[in-house]
C-alpha atoms as one frame of an Amber mdcrd trajectory, in Angstrom:
protein
  10.677  -9.611  -6.811  14.026  -8.554  -7.636  15.654  -9.723 -11.464  17.981
 -12.162 -10.027  15.056 -14.340  -8.600  14.098 -15.454 -11.862  15.076 -18.919
 -11.272  12.281 -18.780  -8.235   9.099 -19.605  -8.252   6.133 -19.563  -5.447
   2.467 -21.086  -4.734   0.605 -19.432  -1.457  -0.672 -22.824   0.700  -3.641
 -22.760   2.410  -3.170 -25.579   4.604  -3.880 -25.533   8.163  -5.953 -21.882
   7.518  -9.507 -23.682   7.618  -9.264 -25.165  11.244  -8.016 -22.487  12.666
  -9.744 -19.896  10.589 -12.763 -21.444  12.293 -11.288 -21.916  15.742 -10.070
 -17.794  15.874 -14.083 -17.060  14.016 -15.554 -18.351  17.501 -13.665 -16.738
  19.816 -13.633 -13.284  18.024 -17.165 -12.754  17.066 -18.148 -13.930  20.604
 -16.426 -11.262  22.156 -17.954  -8.092  22.920 -16.086  -5.106  21.848 -15.040
  -1.208  22.147 -16.728   1.994  20.856 -15.172   2.679  17.399 -14.103   6.047
  17.235 -15.393   7.524  14.282 -18.631   7.740  12.822 -19.968   8.581   8.980
 -22.733  10.158   7.813 -24.417   8.842   4.558 -22.503   8.255   1.265 -22.698
  11.308  -0.611 -23.191  13.505   2.096 -19.064  14.546   3.295 -17.713  17.252
   2.842 -14.025  17.106   3.670 -15.306  19.152   6.813 -17.699  17.289   8.081
 -15.733  14.174   7.602 -13.268  16.114   9.636 -15.937  16.284  12.432 -17.167
  12.933  11.963 -13.364  12.010  13.849 -14.570  13.794  17.175 -17.450  11.806
  18.445 -17.862   8.212  18.144 -21.720   7.637  18.398 -22.944   4.031  18.759
 -23.335   1.378  15.855 -20.263   2.254  14.390 -16.946   0.493  13.647 -13.624
   0.912  11.266 -15.445  -0.338   8.320 -18.126   2.535   8.568 -15.619   4.976
   8.495 -15.839   6.619   5.161 -13.111   5.813   2.405 -10.508   8.796   1.337
 -10.048   7.368  -1.739 -13.699   6.734  -2.467 -15.143   9.111  -5.125 -18.826
   8.529  -4.657 -18.662   8.935  -0.510 -18.513   5.198   0.386 -17.174   3.719
   3.577 -15.813   0.395   3.338 -18.788  -1.745   4.671 -20.863   0.074   1.948
 -18.648  -0.227  -1.236 -19.107  -3.827  -3.717 -15.512  -3.777  -3.608 -13.029
  -5.196  -1.846 -11.916  -2.454   0.742 -10.181  -1.932   4.159  -9.607   1.244
   6.093  -6.785   2.220   8.850  -7.639   4.670  11.141  -5.728   6.883  12.917
  -6.152   5.032  16.192  -5.323   1.769  14.807  -2.094   3.624  13.780  -0.868
   4.521  17.249  -1.920   1.267  18.410   0.488  -0.567  15.872   3.073   1.859
  17.331   4.775   1.195  13.492   8.203   1.835  12.894   7.897   1.314   8.408
   5.442   1.194   6.235   4.946  -2.672   6.363   3.591  -2.257   9.916   0.654
  -0.352   9.300  -0.697  -2.763   7.081  -0.915  -5.768   9.418  -4.244  -7.303
   9.460  -5.295  -5.947   6.417  -6.540  -9.098   3.877  -4.976  -9.589   0.686
  -1.981  -7.782   1.716   1.870  -8.509   1.872   4.726  -6.278   2.016   8.216
  -7.181   0.594  10.922  -5.017   2.950  13.922  -7.290   2.615  16.628  -6.102
   4.946  16.417  -2.437   4.018  12.863  -1.660   6.541  12.511   1.937   5.234
  12.049   0.958   1.786   8.348  -1.293   1.031   7.109  -2.751  -2.104   3.507
  -3.376  -1.407   1.601  -6.648  -2.120  -1.730  -6.937  -3.511  -3.103 -10.879
  -4.383   0.079 -11.737  -5.887   0.718  -8.554  -7.896   3.318  -6.419  -7.316
   5.860  -3.755  -8.641   6.219  -1.813 -11.474   3.187   0.114 -10.442   0.814
  -2.704 -10.476  -0.239  -1.634  -6.952  -0.773   2.243  -6.718   0.592   3.839
  -3.731  -0.150   6.899  -3.414   0.799   9.843  -0.681  -2.180  12.377  -0.578
  -3.175  12.144  -4.300   0.744  11.951  -5.597   1.967   8.191  -7.371   4.961
   7.119  -5.490   6.401   5.256  -8.783  10.296   5.261  -7.236  11.803   2.294
  -8.903  15.390   0.453  -8.997  16.288  -2.881 -10.181  18.100  -4.733  -7.549
  17.712  -8.663  -5.580  14.853  -7.110  -3.489  12.105  -4.892  -4.139  11.478
  -3.382  -7.515   8.999  -0.603  -6.780   9.599   1.208  -2.849   7.627   4.097
  -1.713   9.069   6.121   1.703   6.740   7.367   3.778   7.130   7.988   8.089
   3.941   6.141  10.084   4.167   9.117  12.168   3.278  11.102   9.334  -0.093
   9.255   7.879  -3.379   9.880   9.821  -4.811   6.916   7.778  -4.555   4.207
   4.983  -7.262   2.739   2.762  -6.399   0.109   0.727  -8.538  -1.285  -2.554
  -7.926  -4.917  -4.265  -8.360  -5.911  -7.475  -9.226  -3.631 -10.901 -12.611
  -2.080  -9.809  -9.905   0.336  -8.666  -9.130   1.730 -12.163 -10.835   5.149
 -11.300  -7.785   5.871  -9.100  -5.179   5.772 -12.490  -3.643   3.991 -14.920
  -1.893   0.505 -14.312  -2.944  -0.655 -10.738  -4.163  -4.355 -11.711  -3.724
  -5.203  -8.195  -5.130  -2.336  -6.257  -4.404   1.018  -4.893  -3.054   1.983
  -1.381  -4.082   5.112  -0.563  -1.572   7.221   2.589  -3.431   9.891   3.776
  -1.476  12.488   6.544  -2.167  14.582   9.159  -4.251  17.873   9.150  -4.544
  20.849  11.813  -7.986  20.258  11.869  -7.711  16.381  13.063  -5.095  17.648
  15.505  -6.777  20.915  17.044  -9.719  20.616  19.601 -12.517  22.703  18.511
 -12.053  25.247  21.376  -8.068  25.438  20.233  -5.926  28.160  18.294  -3.104
  26.308  18.417  -1.832  22.651  19.350   1.451  20.731  20.112   3.054  17.268
  21.107   6.064  15.575  21.328   6.490  11.599  21.578   9.557  10.014  22.344
   9.826   6.295  21.978  12.154   3.526  22.784  12.426   0.137  21.009  14.554
  -2.502  22.826  15.152  -5.111  19.642  17.951  -2.799  17.572  17.945  -0.093
  20.623  16.407   2.103  18.754  14.944   5.783  19.718  11.584   8.067  17.733
  11.150  11.300  18.704   8.210  13.203  17.061   7.386  16.624  17.454   3.728
  17.983  16.451   2.182  21.713  15.953  -0.836  23.650  14.507  -2.252  26.678
  14.174  -5.942  27.820  13.657  -5.556  31.673  11.580  -9.696  31.353  11.520
 -12.329  29.127  11.095 -11.467  29.194   7.440  -7.075  28.562   7.565  -5.600
  26.191   9.265  -1.722  24.158   8.861   0.328  21.937  10.734   3.757  20.949
  10.682   5.391  17.330  12.091   8.865  16.480  12.385  10.409  12.995  13.092
  13.668  11.373  13.856  14.618   8.174  14.349  17.696   5.767  14.595  17.890
   2.326  15.151  20.964  -0.301  15.317  20.804  -3.582  13.743  18.097  -5.660
  15.006  18.223  -9.222  16.171  15.832 -11.991  14.787  14.170 -14.727  17.336
  17.169 -17.100  17.374  19.125 -14.263  19.176  21.157 -13.472  15.981  21.631
  -9.746  14.712  20.581  -9.240  11.201  23.320  -7.267   9.572  22.629  -4.064
   7.275  18.862  -3.835   9.266  19.863  -0.493  10.880  18.935   2.827   9.615
  18.470   6.150  10.348  16.126   8.995   9.032  14.625  12.109   9.100  10.908
  13.333   8.073   8.743  15.908   8.073   5.173  17.424   7.300   3.864  20.903
   6.278   0.592  20.860   4.825  -1.760  24.001   5.249  -5.813  23.799   4.185
  -7.665  26.994   3.190 -11.200  26.856   2.631 -12.201  29.973   0.410 -15.750
  29.477   0.841 -18.334  27.199   2.403 -18.223  24.620   0.076 -14.484  24.895
  -0.979 -11.211  23.643   0.167  -7.520  23.660  -0.909  -5.457  21.792   0.779
  -0.919  21.971  -0.024   0.964  20.080   1.372   5.017  18.534   1.522   5.924
  15.379   3.042  10.015  14.385   2.819  12.668  12.254   3.969  15.849  11.918
   4.546  17.281   8.403   4.988  20.175   6.260   5.356  21.213   2.806   5.339
  23.955   0.223   5.059  23.726  -2.618   2.135  25.975  -5.979   3.496  26.560
  -9.062   0.934  27.774 -11.690   3.239  27.451  -9.910   6.789  29.869  -7.381
   5.454  28.730  -3.526   5.082  29.413  -2.647   1.178  27.340   0.287   0.265
  26.342   3.386   2.050  23.033   4.378   0.767  21.524   7.871   1.219  17.901
   8.673  -0.019  15.885  11.718  -0.204  12.586  12.339  -0.898   9.856  15.232
  -1.605   6.499  14.774  -2.114   4.179  18.352  -3.296   0.870  18.406  -3.401
  -2.091  20.668  -4.143  -5.536  19.367  -3.870  -8.928  21.449  -4.469 -12.379
  20.382  -3.976 -15.674  22.636  -4.914 -18.931  21.472  -4.859 -22.595  23.302
  -4.995 -24.979  23.986  -2.355 -26.785  20.373  -2.339 -23.403  18.383  -3.868
 -25.434  17.593  -6.850 -24.138  18.540  -9.921 -20.713  19.989  -9.258 -18.342
  17.713  -6.062 -15.223  18.684  -8.453 -11.761  17.698  -7.735  -8.217  18.849
  -9.002  -5.329  17.446  -7.719  -1.737  17.952  -8.902   1.230  16.425  -7.733
   4.978  16.488  -7.817   7.634  13.337  -6.425  11.157  13.318  -6.295  13.177
  10.773  -5.093  17.143  10.487  -4.985  18.740   7.291  -3.876  22.999   7.469
  -3.886  24.775   4.428  -3.681  28.764   4.973  -2.085  31.059   1.595  -2.002
  32.577   1.490   1.084  34.887  -1.340  -0.208  36.868  -2.272  -3.249  34.411
  -5.092  -5.149  35.425  -7.229  -7.860  32.326  -6.672 -10.638  31.849  -7.434
 -13.868  31.936  -3.878 -16.907  28.007  -3.597 -17.815  29.422  -3.186 -21.406
  32.659  -5.662 -22.201  31.803  -8.153 -19.323  34.936  -7.980 -18.372  36.293
  -8.640 -14.666  36.980  -4.960 -12.882  37.178  -3.691  -9.281  35.256  -0.732
  -8.721  37.078   0.882  -6.351  35.890   2.636  -2.517  33.876   5.380  -2.967
  32.598   5.137  -6.549  28.925   6.049  -6.910  25.768   4.754  -8.754  22.434
   7.387  -8.493  18.968   6.986  -8.870  17.317   9.692  -9.486  13.075   9.623
 -10.554  10.692  11.731 -10.949   6.958  11.812 -11.091   4.359  14.763 -11.821
   0.752  13.313 -11.494  -2.617  15.701 -12.568  -5.981  14.116 -11.843  -9.344
  15.761 -12.362 -12.688  14.233 -11.906 -16.762  15.420 -10.921 -19.145  13.788
  -9.874 -23.079  14.428 -10.348 -25.917  13.170  -8.318 -29.238  12.997  -9.731
 -32.491  10.855  -9.875 -33.990   9.615 -13.093 -37.540   7.205 -12.505 -36.705
   7.012  -9.150 -33.372   5.477  -9.796 -30.314   7.875  -7.669 -27.623   8.369
 -10.183 -23.683   8.736  -9.012 -21.989   9.545 -12.305 -18.094  10.207 -11.691
 -16.020  11.155 -15.077 -12.435  12.264 -15.098  -9.491  11.754 -16.104  -5.482
  12.068 -15.346  -1.798  11.885 -16.613   1.429  10.566 -14.611   4.818  11.448
 -16.020   8.078   9.613 -14.739  11.009  10.875 -15.094  14.114   8.355 -14.633
  17.630   9.618 -14.481  20.689   6.984 -13.827  24.405   6.703 -13.998  27.588
   6.596 -12.027  30.866   4.669 -12.092  31.463   1.905 -14.817  29.639  -0.861
 -13.110  27.741   0.430 -10.899  24.200  -0.732 -10.215  22.670   2.142 -12.025
  23.187   1.009 -15.704  20.765  -1.564 -15.177  17.484   0.433 -14.145  17.527
   2.547 -17.239  17.049   6.088 -17.878  14.411   7.327 -19.911  10.562   8.462
 -19.546   7.263   7.018 -19.152   3.504   8.941 -19.632   1.068   7.279 -18.602
  -2.930   8.848 -19.232  -6.363   7.784 -18.996 -10.237   8.998 -18.886 -13.094
   7.404 -17.433 -16.753   7.450 -16.270 -18.470   5.329 -14.036 -22.377   5.597
 -12.824 -23.444   4.302  -9.858 -27.537   3.378 -10.032 -29.505   2.603  -6.997
 -32.693   1.781  -6.981 -34.280   0.308  -3.291 -32.476  -3.373  -3.126 -30.931
  -3.290  -6.086 -27.101  -1.177  -6.747 -25.619  -0.941 -10.730 -22.301   0.204
 -11.057 -21.256   0.508 -14.601 -17.811   1.878 -15.885 -15.351   2.679 -18.690
 -11.756   3.737 -19.062  -9.577   4.309 -21.721  -5.387   4.285 -21.193  -2.911
   5.420 -23.471   1.211   5.430 -22.492   4.125   6.214 -24.479   8.078   5.371
 -23.006  11.511   6.092 -24.965  14.709   6.500 -23.863  17.287   8.216 -26.140
  17.180   5.150 -28.807  13.814   3.679 -28.732   9.893   4.782 -27.990   6.987
   2.080 -27.423   3.641   3.172 -26.822   0.340   1.469 -26.363  -3.613   1.955
 -25.430  -6.969   0.302 -24.451 -10.143   0.462 -23.281 -10.794  -1.185 -19.857
 -14.588  -2.027 -18.741 -16.276  -2.251 -15.433 -19.618  -3.769 -14.307 -21.204
  -4.531 -10.777 -24.275  -5.929  -9.892 -25.390  -5.361  -5.372 -28.275  -6.921
  -4.639 -29.825  -6.141  -0.637 -32.706  -8.730  -0.995 -33.885  -9.031   2.805
 -36.023  -7.325   4.499 -36.185  -9.316   7.760 -34.298  -7.186  10.947 -31.697
 -10.058  11.093 -30.614  -9.944   7.323 -31.229  -6.747   6.208 -27.681  -6.018
   6.703 -27.249  -8.487   4.024 -25.659  -7.718   0.717 -24.519  -9.707  -2.272
 -22.578  -8.364  -5.266 -20.649  -9.730  -8.259 -17.840  -7.460 -10.548 -16.377
  -7.790 -13.596 -13.957  -5.430 -14.394 -10.732  -5.188 -16.099  -7.126  -2.718
 -15.747  -4.399  -2.126 -17.960  -0.674  -1.770 -16.695   2.045  -0.505 -19.562
   5.141  -2.072 -19.412   8.270  -0.128 -16.819  10.982   1.406 -18.404  13.467
  -1.249 -16.542  11.298  -4.115 -18.041  11.235  -2.833 -21.475  15.068  -0.976
 -21.734  17.148  -2.815 -18.998  20.539  -3.930 -20.674  24.410  -4.523 -20.225
  25.792  -7.699 -18.217  24.801  -8.388 -14.956  27.926  -7.076 -12.297  28.416
  -9.595  -9.910  28.949 -13.138  -9.094  28.368 -14.459 -12.599  28.089 -12.375
 -15.605  25.469 -12.815 -18.192  23.899 -10.133 -20.219  20.638  -8.640 -20.069
  18.271  -7.803 -23.211  16.312  -5.304 -23.977  12.750  -6.027 -24.841  10.694
  -3.085 -26.758   8.203  -5.303 -28.324   6.772  -6.268 -24.757   2.860  -5.819
 -24.196   1.138  -4.324 -21.669  -1.018  -6.933 -19.144  -4.884  -7.022 -18.720
  -6.268  -7.419 -15.665  -9.170  -9.464 -15.999 -11.236  -9.908 -12.748 -13.784
 -11.577 -11.541 -15.060 -10.987  -7.561 -18.055 -12.289  -5.616 -18.467 -10.692
  -2.488 -20.858 -10.009   0.599 -21.394  -7.527   3.190 -22.908  -7.823   6.085
 -23.859  -4.932   8.794 -26.144  -5.075  11.813 -26.449  -2.932  15.461 -28.315
  -4.131  18.789 -27.237  -7.303  18.356 -26.751  -8.726  21.723 -26.708  -5.057
  23.342 -27.804  -1.654  22.629 -24.975   0.103  21.049 -23.128  -3.272  19.275
 -22.472  -3.416  15.848 -21.061  -6.320  13.713 -19.411  -5.431  10.087 -18.185
  -8.319   7.917 -16.978  -8.570   4.613 -15.632 -11.233   2.417 -15.112 -12.063
  -0.947 -13.116 -14.691  -3.622 -12.135 -13.611  -6.583 -10.439 -14.772  -9.870
  -7.869 -12.704 -11.292  -6.481 -13.767 -15.259  -3.936 -11.210 -16.138  -2.985
 -11.787 -19.868   0.457 -10.817 -21.399   1.974 -11.004 -17.582   5.940 -10.027
 -17.463   8.445 -11.644 -15.967  11.989 -12.503 -15.917  13.390 -15.453 -18.010
  16.807 -16.788 -18.902  17.324 -17.628 -22.087  20.249 -20.410 -23.559  22.161
 -19.011 -25.906  22.382 -22.669 -27.623  18.504 -22.054 -28.161  17.320 -21.557
 -31.797  15.966 -18.283 -32.018  16.351 -16.915 -28.252  17.942 -13.718 -29.430
  20.483 -14.575 -26.553  23.752 -14.259 -28.044  26.372 -17.357 -28.736  30.045
 -16.625 -27.690  32.498 -17.095 -25.166  31.445 -16.661 -21.172  27.783 -16.052
 -21.835  26.045 -19.086 -20.117  22.761 -17.322 -20.125  21.136 -13.693 -20.761
  18.332 -12.561 -19.368  14.659 -10.962 -20.181  11.667  -9.345 -19.727   8.796
 -11.257 -21.530   5.194 -11.905 -22.292   3.731 -14.975 -20.634   0.296 -15.936
 -22.087  -1.185 -15.107 -18.454  -0.784 -15.346 -14.775  -4.218 -16.807 -12.967
  -4.614 -15.537  -9.330  -7.486 -16.297  -7.202  -8.171 -16.839  -3.671 -10.559
 -15.928  -0.581 -10.966 -12.589   1.928 -12.400 -11.636   5.177 -12.450  -8.844
   7.139 -14.870  -8.619  10.260 -15.463  -6.807  13.508 -17.646  -7.378  15.860
 -18.151  -3.447  18.318 -19.668  -2.907  21.824 -19.237  -0.752  24.348 -16.355
  -2.081  26.471 -14.418  -3.838  23.700 -13.680  -5.046  20.213 -12.960  -8.158
  18.201 -11.678  -8.421  14.755 -10.978 -10.779  12.611  -9.418 -10.690   9.047
  -7.768 -13.809   6.583  -6.907 -14.234   3.225  -5.654 -17.361   0.898  -4.228
 -16.606  -2.649  -3.056 -19.020  -4.998  -1.568 -18.449  -8.350   0.760 -19.627
 -11.332   1.839 -18.393 -14.729   0.801 -19.989 -17.901   3.379 -19.620 -20.871
   2.052 -19.622 -24.501   2.863 -23.241 -24.851   0.576 -24.080 -21.775   3.753
 -24.535 -19.381   2.651 -23.497 -16.020   5.059 -22.299 -13.426   4.937 -20.658
  -9.670   4.423 -17.520  -9.037   7.026 -16.117  -7.127   5.105 -13.153  -5.237
   2.298 -15.260  -3.766   2.601 -14.338  -0.455   1.423 -16.715   2.320  -1.965
 -17.586   3.049  -3.126 -15.707   6.757  -5.491 -15.341   9.563  -5.394 -12.429
  12.080  -7.094 -11.967  15.320  -7.177  -9.091  17.186  -8.881  -8.386  20.507
  -9.224  -5.299  22.622 -10.248  -4.098  25.838 -10.970  -0.779  27.501 -11.090
  -0.009  31.623 -11.452   3.114  33.394 -14.037   5.597  31.194 -12.015   4.378
  27.959  -8.885   5.961  29.067  -7.073   2.772  29.451  -6.945  -0.282  26.618
  -5.157  -3.341  26.320  -5.659  -5.994  23.972  -3.111  -8.189  21.644  -3.143
  -9.646  18.068  -2.257 -13.223  16.655  -1.111 -13.875  13.847  -0.898 -17.280
  11.398   1.016 -17.369   8.232   0.879 -20.083   6.106   4.192 -21.697   4.338
   3.846 -21.056   0.377   4.420 -23.804  -1.893   7.304 -24.267  -3.598   9.427
 -22.286  -1.328  12.330 -23.981   0.272  12.875 -22.235   3.175   9.868 -20.451
   3.960   7.925 -22.334   7.460   4.494 -21.442   8.787   4.839 -19.647  11.540
   2.238 -17.743  14.097   3.023 -14.241  15.642   1.830 -13.015  18.918   1.882
  -9.437  19.611   0.597  -7.147  22.849  -0.396  -4.048  23.664  -1.495  -1.025
  25.898  -2.245   2.520  25.656  -3.392   4.652  28.670  -4.445   8.927  28.362
  -3.354   9.255  31.951  -4.157  13.201  31.365  -5.931  14.972  28.703  -2.166
  16.169  27.543  -0.101  12.808  29.028  -0.788   9.280  26.672   1.640   6.677
  27.186   1.889   3.816  24.745   3.229   0.010  25.074   3.328  -2.658  22.869
   5.527  -6.272  22.183   5.922  -7.666  18.402   6.794 -11.315  18.347   5.808
 -11.942  21.999   7.100 -15.210  21.760  10.435 -14.848  19.944   9.794 -16.634
  16.992  12.428 -17.060  14.482  10.795 -16.369  10.984  11.059 -15.322   7.273
   8.283 -13.281   4.991   8.860 -15.945   1.971   8.066 -12.844   0.368  11.762
 -11.682   1.415  14.880 -13.269   0.129  14.442 -15.838  -1.812  13.824 -19.577
  -1.861  17.340 -20.696  -0.876  18.123 -18.091   1.554  16.014 -16.814   4.152
  16.069 -13.067   5.876  14.979 -12.928   9.519  12.531 -10.818  11.162  13.220
  -8.829  13.893  12.736 -11.311  17.162  10.373 -10.001  20.279  10.440  -6.051
  20.498   9.161  -4.072  23.381   7.908  -0.192  22.484   7.751   2.354  25.031
   6.216   5.346  23.767   5.062   8.634  25.789   3.082  12.081  24.485   3.110
  14.856  26.036   0.707  17.610  24.250  -0.089  21.642  24.784  -2.965  23.668
  22.897  -4.774  26.423  24.053
C-alpha cells in the first residue's frame, strides 16, 4: 500500500464464505464439462519442444492442472506439485479478453491485485504480501522491479495481456529457487512463441484482431506474424494498441483518470542448434500514457516506456539425465515521466516551506534491472530412490535514478543501487508412495546511495514430505503433503533511504532507516492433491488442490508515524513538524489462510471452483497487534463452460464472491457475474464476446484507495472481438 496509508490497517473477513463455498461446490462438481486443450508428459520427460507439441492436442482425461508449469524447474504439473501452484493457459486468457494485467489472474486462489485508477500499472498480492519484491513478477525470465513511491501501488509491472501465452503462480516461499526476496510467491508471465502460433504444416502465419469495449468506449487492435525459417529456427512478432476513455462505475458515474492509451510489442526468435538445445531471444516493450487526477481534475500527464530484453538457453544430454542446464539473462528498463498540467501548491522537500510547482514541471523515475539465472537439474537413482537434484545461482541488480523539478514526487523514490544474489540446491527424492523435497538457499544483498550503504545475508531451508498412501481405484490419486519453508527479503532502496518532506496536503519529514533488518518469511503448509479419471464417463477428469498455510514474517517492514514529542522517536522537534514517517521493522506479521482450486472436465463442458480465505496482522516488539492493510478480500470463484457444434462454440460464465475485509470502513461484500462466448466460425475467423460485471454492481477493490476513500471499479462492460488468421 502507499506510504501515506500508514494509518490504515485491514484484516480479511471470512464471514459468509463457508455457505457460499458449499453451495457453489455442489453445483461446480456435479456439472459435466469439456475437454482440456492441453496435455502433458510425465514430469522430467519434456523438452521445450515437446511442451509446445502438447498444446496442439487434447487427449481425454487432462485438465489445466495437468499442464506442466513453465516456472517448474523439475518438470512438474500443477497437480503433481507439492506446493500451491496454479496455471493459466492461452485458452483461458483468450476467454477472459483481458485489457489489463489484473484481469488475467481472475479466480487464481490466494492472488489479488492493486491497480488503483491507473489500470495499466499493477501490483500483485499473494497471501496478503505485496510491494518491494515480496512477490517476484517475472516476464520471460526477467524480474520486474520498477518502483515508485506514491499513495497507491508501490511496485508495479507492465505487460499487455495480448502478448502473454500463459501465467504460472507459485504461492509462498517454496518458490525460493526462483530468486531472492519472494517470500510471498512468484508470478511468471510467458509470452507467445512462433511454435505456438504456427500450425505444423505452415511456414508462415498472421492474424489481426479488433476489439471494442462499451465501458470507456475503448478499442484494441492487435496484429501477429510468425515465420518458420526451417525446422530449427522460427520467429514471431506482435504489436498491440489500446485506446480507452474514462470508464463508468456501477452507479453510472465516470471515474476520472482511468482512461489510457498504450502501444505494446513483442519480438521473439527460437533457435535450436542441436536436437537437445534451444536458444530464445526476446524483446517485450510498451509505451503508455494516462492522466493522474486530484479531486477529479487532471494534474499530471504520465508517460511510461518499458523494455525487457531476454536470452534463455537450455541444453540437455540425450536422456535428460545429468544435464538439463538453463542459462537466463535479462535486462529490464522502465522510464516514467511526470509532467504537471496545472500549477500545484506543494512543499519543498528540503525546507518544508510552501512553494508553487509551475505547470510543465517534471519528475522522472528510471529503473534498470539486470538479471542472471543459471541452474541445472540432474536425474538419477540410488538404491531404488529417484533423485531430481537442482542446483544453481542467480543475481539481480537494480539501478534507480530519479530526479526533476524541486517539489516533484521523485524526491520520495530515492536513487541508488541494490544487488541481490543467491545460490541453492534442492533434491526431490521419490520412492513408491513417498516423496521428499529438501533444499537450502543462500541469499546476499547490498544497497547504497551516494552516502550510505548496507548489506546482509542468510541461509533459508525448505523441507517437504508428500505421501500417496492409497492403492484402491478411487483413492489412488490422493496425495497429502506438508511443507516448512523459509524465504529472505532484503529492504528496498525506498524503505531504507527515503527522505525529504511530504510534498502536499500537510508537510512532514520522511526519515531514512539504514538500520532496517531484512524480512524472513517462515511458512508452514499442509495440502492435498487429488486427481481421478473416468469418474462418470470415459475420458472425464477431476483435479483438486487444497492447502492451509501459516506464515510468520519476522522483522516485517512497514511504515510508521513518529511523534516529535515522544522521547527517542528520532522525529525532530520543531515548528510545523506534526509527525514524521519512517519504515521500521515489526516483530512479525502473522498471516494464515486456506486455498482451494478444482476443475471437473468432461466431453462437452467444464466446471471450476477456486476459493481463498486470508487473515493477518502485525505484532510490534512490544506485543501490540494491528491489522495488516494488505490483506485482501476472501474470495470464491465458480466457472462453468459448455461446448457445442463440435467444440466450435463455447459459452459460459463466472460468479465471484468477495468478502469485506475487517477494519475497512468503505469496503463492502460484493458478487460479480460475468458471461462469455467464443465461436470459431471458420478455420480463419473467430468471434469472441464477453460481459464483465453483468449486473452493473458498484464495488471497490479494498486494496485500492484507502479505508476512507473508495476507488470504484468498472460497471458493466461488454466486449466484442473478431480475429482473422492467415497462413501458408
